[in-house]
Amino acid sequence: MTKKVNLYFCVIILLFVSLLSGCSKKKEPVTDSAYMLGTHLNITIWTENEDEGKKVIKECFKRISEIEKKMSVNIKDSEINNINKNAGKEFVKVSAETSKVLNKALKYGEISNGAFDLTVGKFVKLWGIGTYNERIPSKSEIDDALKYVDYKLLKKDEKNGYKLDKEGMRIDLGGIAKGYAADEAYRILKSNGIENAVINLGGNIFTLGTRPDGEIWKIGIQDPFEPTGTYMGIVQFSDKAIVTSGNYERFFIKNNKRYHHIIDPKTGYPSENGIISTTIITNHSIDADALSTSVYILGVKKGLDLIEKLDDVECIIVTKNRKVYLSSGMKDKFKIKNNSFQIEN
Ligand code: AMP
Ligand code: MG
């Protein structure tokens, strides 16, 4: 055998060996959790390389921590709090990504006709739901706070500068920032070659690709009347963001009445229109997040009308009398698991 043929032979053997070892390696789940953005985060990926997998998930958490530092109202000198501190005073320059989230939030203010309002912060603080200060504010406190909630009073300049028109106004991105964080986690996983993953940021789910066996993901929809992890139905989707807003997520009960964290900006009280949960399914989590909050406040009719107008967006609405409303593209993708709920046509 000549030297050249020998070399070819070796290369073919090597290719064959690497092909075999590639076949024998099975993707295994790698998972990690963290607590940020006021919620439990969990990411599971399927990979042949456990160490690499763990590193990639850590990278996602690092990114989410950066987002939290810029956008959380619970971090004293976050960019959002800097805008809040300077309300009625001056423009505050923010990073390009905070600007992007602010602009999206403003866009959803317009689209939802003010149901989604990023300046809802004054109410969030007043009610203190989920904090040690939770309480029912007086009627006069609510009436006064109403003057400080209007997304149209957030002004911007050409250099990512933002200013709230009135002193005392407060931006709160609690209804959208987790969505942006999930999109960033998705981007990082994808750019690291991950093909199968589930990102769960406190109920903001993002399924990446298909299940490792090539099947479509099945995601449980929380039963709003039951403890976390009890599902009333299943959706089947791959490579989609699935975000739920529910009255069971953060609330307190006083005199047998439930006060939850999704505030109707037009009244200043937790939204009450019969809806107890809304789930949005679409391509980006930032949109799903803003829309789940919006539809919750808009109510069944206006909420469904809005979703039908948008491309590639689906929704599931659950009401307190156990009725389930589906957008037109959901009909064959959602299955009831608990027959005490009924799909309305
Ligand atoms: P979500 O769980 O995504 O529906 O968002 C609820 C969170 O968004 C609350 O905890 C508040 O921080 C904020 N929020 C409450 N009401 C509104 C509203 N009407 N528009 C925008 N954000 C809101
Ligand atoms: Mg939301």
CSV table of N, CA and C in Angstrom, one decimal, residues 5-69:
chain,number,residue,atom,x,y,z
A,5,VAL,N,-2.6,6.0,0.1
A,5,VAL,CA,-3.7,5.0,0.3
A,5,VAL,C,-3.8,4.8,1.8
A,6,ASN,N,-2.6,4.6,2.4
A,6,ASN,CA,-2.6,4.4,3.9
A,6,ASN,C,-3.3,5.5,4.6
A,7,LEU,N,-3.0,6.7,4.2
A,7,LEU,CA,-3.5,7.9,4.9
A,7,LEU,C,-5.1,7.9,4.7
A,8,TYR,N,-5.5,7.6,3.5
A,8,TYR,CA,-7.0,7.6,3.2
A,8,TYR,C,-7.6,6.6,4.1
A,9,PHE,N,-7.0,5.4,4.2
A,9,PHE,CA,-7.5,4.3,5.0
A,9,PHE,C,-7.7,4.8,6.5
A,10,CYS,N,-6.6,5.5,7.0
A,10,CYS,CA,-6.7,5.9,8.4
A,10,CYS,C,-7.8,6.9,8.6
A,11,VAL,N,-7.9,7.8,7.6
A,11,VAL,CA,-9.0,8.9,7.7
A,11,VAL,C,-10.4,8.2,7.7
A,12,ILE,N,-10.6,7.2,6.9
A,12,ILE,CA,-11.9,6.5,6.8
A,12,ILE,C,-12.1,5.8,8.2
A,13,ILE,N,-11.1,5.2,8.7
A,13,ILE,CA,-11.3,4.5,10.0
A,13,ILE,C,-11.7,5.5,11.1
A,14,LEU,N,-10.9,6.7,11.1
A,14,LEU,CA,-11.2,7.7,12.1
A,14,LEU,C,-12.6,8.2,12.0
A,15,LEU,N,-13.1,8.5,10.7
A,15,LEU,CA,-14.4,9.0,10.5
A,15,LEU,C,-15.5,8.0,11.0
A,16,PHE,N,-15.2,6.7,10.7
A,16,PHE,CA,-16.1,5.6,11.1
A,16,PHE,C,-16.2,5.5,12.7
A,17,VAL,N,-15.0,5.6,13.3
A,17,VAL,CA,-15.0,5.6,14.8
A,17,VAL,C,-15.7,6.8,15.4
A,18,SER,N,-15.5,8.0,14.8
A,18,SER,CA,-16.1,9.1,15.4
A,18,SER,C,-17.7,9.1,15.1
A,19,LEU,N,-18.0,8.5,14.0
A,19,LEU,CA,-19.5,8.4,13.7
A,19,LEU,C,-20.1,7.4,14.7
A,20,LEU,N,-19.4,6.3,15.0
A,20,LEU,CA,-19.9,5.3,15.9
A,20,LEU,C,-20.1,5.9,17.3
A,21,SER,N,-19.0,6.7,17.7
A,21,SER,CA,-19.1,7.3,19.1
A,21,SER,C,-20.2,8.3,19.1
A,22,GLY,N,-20.4,9.0,18.0
A,22,GLY,CA,-21.4,10.0,17.9
A,22,GLY,C,-22.8,9.3,18.1
A,23,CYS,N,-23.0,8.2,17.5
A,23,CYS,CA,-24.2,7.4,17.6
A,23,CYS,C,-24.5,7.0,19.0
A,24,SER,N,-23.4,6.5,19.7
A,24,SER,CA,-23.6,5.9,21.0
A,24,SER,C,-23.9,7.0,22.0
A,25,LYS,N,-23.5,8.2,21.8
A,25,LYS,CA,-23.7,9.3,22.8
A,25,LYS,C,-25.2,9.7,22.8
A,26,LYS,N,-25.8,9.6,24.0
A,26,LYS,CA,-27.2,10.0,24.0
A,26,LYS,C,-27.3,11.3,24.7
A,27,LYS,N,-28.3,12.1,24.3
A,27,LYS,CA,-28.5,13.4,25.0
A,27,LYS,C,-29.2,13.1,26.3
A,28,GLU,N,-28.6,13.7,27.4
A,28,GLU,CA,-29.2,13.6,28.7
A,28,GLU,C,-29.6,15.0,29.2
A,29,PRO,N,-30.7,15.0,30.1
A,29,PRO,CA,-31.1,16.3,30.6
A,29,PRO,C,-30.1,16.9,31.6
A,30,VAL,N,-29.8,18.2,31.5
A,30,VAL,CA,-29.0,18.9,32.5
A,30,VAL,C,-29.9,20.0,33.0
A,31,THR,N,-30.0,20.2,34.3
A,31,THR,CA,-30.9,21.2,34.8
A,31,THR,C,-30.3,22.1,35.9
A,32,ASP,N,-30.7,23.3,36.0
A,32,ASP,CA,-30.2,24.1,37.1
A,32,ASP,C,-31.3,25.2,37.4
A,33,SER,N,-31.3,25.6,38.7
A,33,SER,CA,-32.3,26.6,39.1
A,33,SER,C,-31.6,27.8,39.8
A,34,ALA,N,-32.4,28.9,39.9
A,34,ALA,CA,-31.9,30.1,40.5
A,34,ALA,C,-33.1,30.9,41.0
A,35,TYR,N,-32.9,31.9,41.8
A,35,TYR,CA,-34.0,32.8,42.2
A,35,TYR,C,-33.6,34.2,41.8
A,36,MET,N,-34.3,34.8,40.8
A,36,MET,CA,-34.1,36.2,40.4
A,36,MET,C,-35.4,36.7,39.8
A,37,LEU,N,-35.4,38.0,39.6
A,37,LEU,CA,-36.6,38.7,39.1
A,37,LEU,C,-37.8,38.4,40.0
A,38,GLY,N,-37.6,38.1,41.3
A,38,GLY,CA,-38.7,37.8,42.2
A,38,GLY,C,-39.4,36.5,42.0
A,39,THR,N,-38.6,35.6,41.3
A,39,THR,CA,-39.3,34.3,41.0
A,39,THR,C,-38.3,33.2,40.9
A,40,HIS,N,-38.8,31.9,40.9
A,40,HIS,CA,-37.9,30.8,40.7
A,40,HIS,C,-37.7,30.6,39.2
A,41,LEU,N,-36.4,30.4,38.9
A,41,LEU,CA,-36.0,30.1,37.5
A,41,LEU,C,-35.5,28.7,37.3
A,42,ASN,N,-35.9,28.1,36.3
A,42,ASN,CA,-35.3,26.7,36.0
A,42,ASN,C,-35.1,26.6,34.5
A,43,ILE,N,-33.9,26.0,34.2
A,43,ILE,CA,-33.6,25.8,32.8
A,43,ILE,C,-33.1,24.3,32.7
A,44,THR,N,-33.8,23.6,31.7
A,44,THR,CA,-33.3,22.2,31.5
A,44,THR,C,-33.0,22.1,30.0
A,45,ILE,N,-31.8,21.6,29.8
A,45,ILE,CA,-31.4,21.4,28.4
A,45,ILE,C,-31.0,19.9,28.2
A,46,TRP,N,-31.1,19.4,26.9
A,46,TRP,CA,-30.6,18.1,26.6
A,46,TRP,C,-29.3,18.1,25.8
A,47,THR,N,-28.3,17.5,26.4
A,47,THR,CA,-27.0,17.6,25.7
A,47,THR,C,-26.2,16.3,25.9
A,48,GLU,N,-25.2,16.2,25.1
A,48,GLU,CA,-24.3,15.0,25.3
A,48,GLU,C,-23.2,15.4,26.3
A,49,ASN,N,-23.0,16.7,26.5
A,49,ASN,CA,-21.9,17.1,27.3
A,49,ASN,C,-22.4,17.9,28.6
A,50,GLU,N,-22.4,17.1,29.7
A,50,GLU,CA,-23.0,17.7,30.9
A,50,GLU,C,-22.3,18.9,31.4
A,51,ASP,N,-20.9,18.9,31.4
A,51,ASP,CA,-20.2,20.1,31.9
A,51,ASP,C,-20.5,21.3,31.0
A,52,GLU,N,-20.4,21.1,29.7
A,52,GLU,CA,-20.7,22.2,28.8
A,52,GLU,C,-22.1,22.8,29.0
A,53,GLY,N,-23.1,21.8,29.2
A,53,GLY,CA,-24.5,22.1,29.4
A,53,GLY,C,-24.6,23.0,30.7
A,54,LYS,N,-24.0,22.6,31.8
A,54,LYS,CA,-24.1,23.4,33.0
A,54,LYS,C,-23.5,24.8,32.8
A,55,LYS,N,-22.4,24.9,32.0
A,55,LYS,CA,-21.8,26.2,31.8
A,55,LYS,C,-22.8,27.1,31.0
A,56,VAL,N,-23.4,26.5,30.0
A,56,VAL,CA,-24.4,27.3,29.2
A,56,VAL,C,-25.5,27.8,30.1
A,57,ILE,N,-26.0,27.0,30.9
A,57,ILE,CA,-27.2,27.4,31.8
A,57,ILE,C,-26.7,28.5,32.7
A,58,LYS,N,-25.5,28.4,33.3
A,58,LYS,CA,-24.9,29.4,34.1
A,58,LYS,C,-24.8,30.8,33.4
A,59,GLU,N,-24.4,30.7,32.1
A,59,GLU,CA,-24.3,31.9,31.3
A,59,GLU,C,-25.7,32.5,31.2
A,60,CYS,N,-26.8,31.7,31.0
A,60,CYS,CA,-28.1,32.3,30.9
A,60,CYS,C,-28.5,33.0,32.2
A,61,PHE,N,-28.1,32.4,33.4
A,61,PHE,CA,-28.5,33.0,34.7
A,61,PHE,C,-27.7,34.3,34.8
A,62,LYS,N,-26.4,34.3,34.4
A,62,LYS,CA,-25.6,35.5,34.5
A,62,LYS,C,-26.3,36.7,33.7
A,63,ARG,N,-26.7,36.3,32.5
A,63,ARG,CA,-27.4,37.3,31.6
A,63,ARG,C,-28.7,37.9,32.3
A,64,ILE,N,-29.4,36.9,32.9
A,64,ILE,CA,-30.7,37.3,33.6
A,64,ILE,C,-30.4,38.2,34.8
A,65,SER,N,-29.3,38.0,35.4
A,65,SER,CA,-28.9,38.8,36.6
A,65,SER,C,-28.6,40.2,36.1
A,66,GLU,N,-27.9,40.3,34.9
A,66,GLU,CA,-27.6,41.6,34.3
A,66,GLU,C,-28.9,42.4,34.0
A,67,ILE,N,-29.9,41.7,33.5
A,67,ILE,CA,-31.2,42.3,33.2
A,67,ILE,C,-31.9,42.7,34.4
A,68,GLU,N,-31.8,41.9,35.5
A,68,GLU,CA,-32.4,42.3,36.7
A,68,GLU,C,-31.8,43.6,37.3
A,69,LYS,N,-30.5,43.7,37.2
A,69,LYS,CA,-29.8,44.9,37.7
A,69,LYS,C,-30.2,46.1,37.0
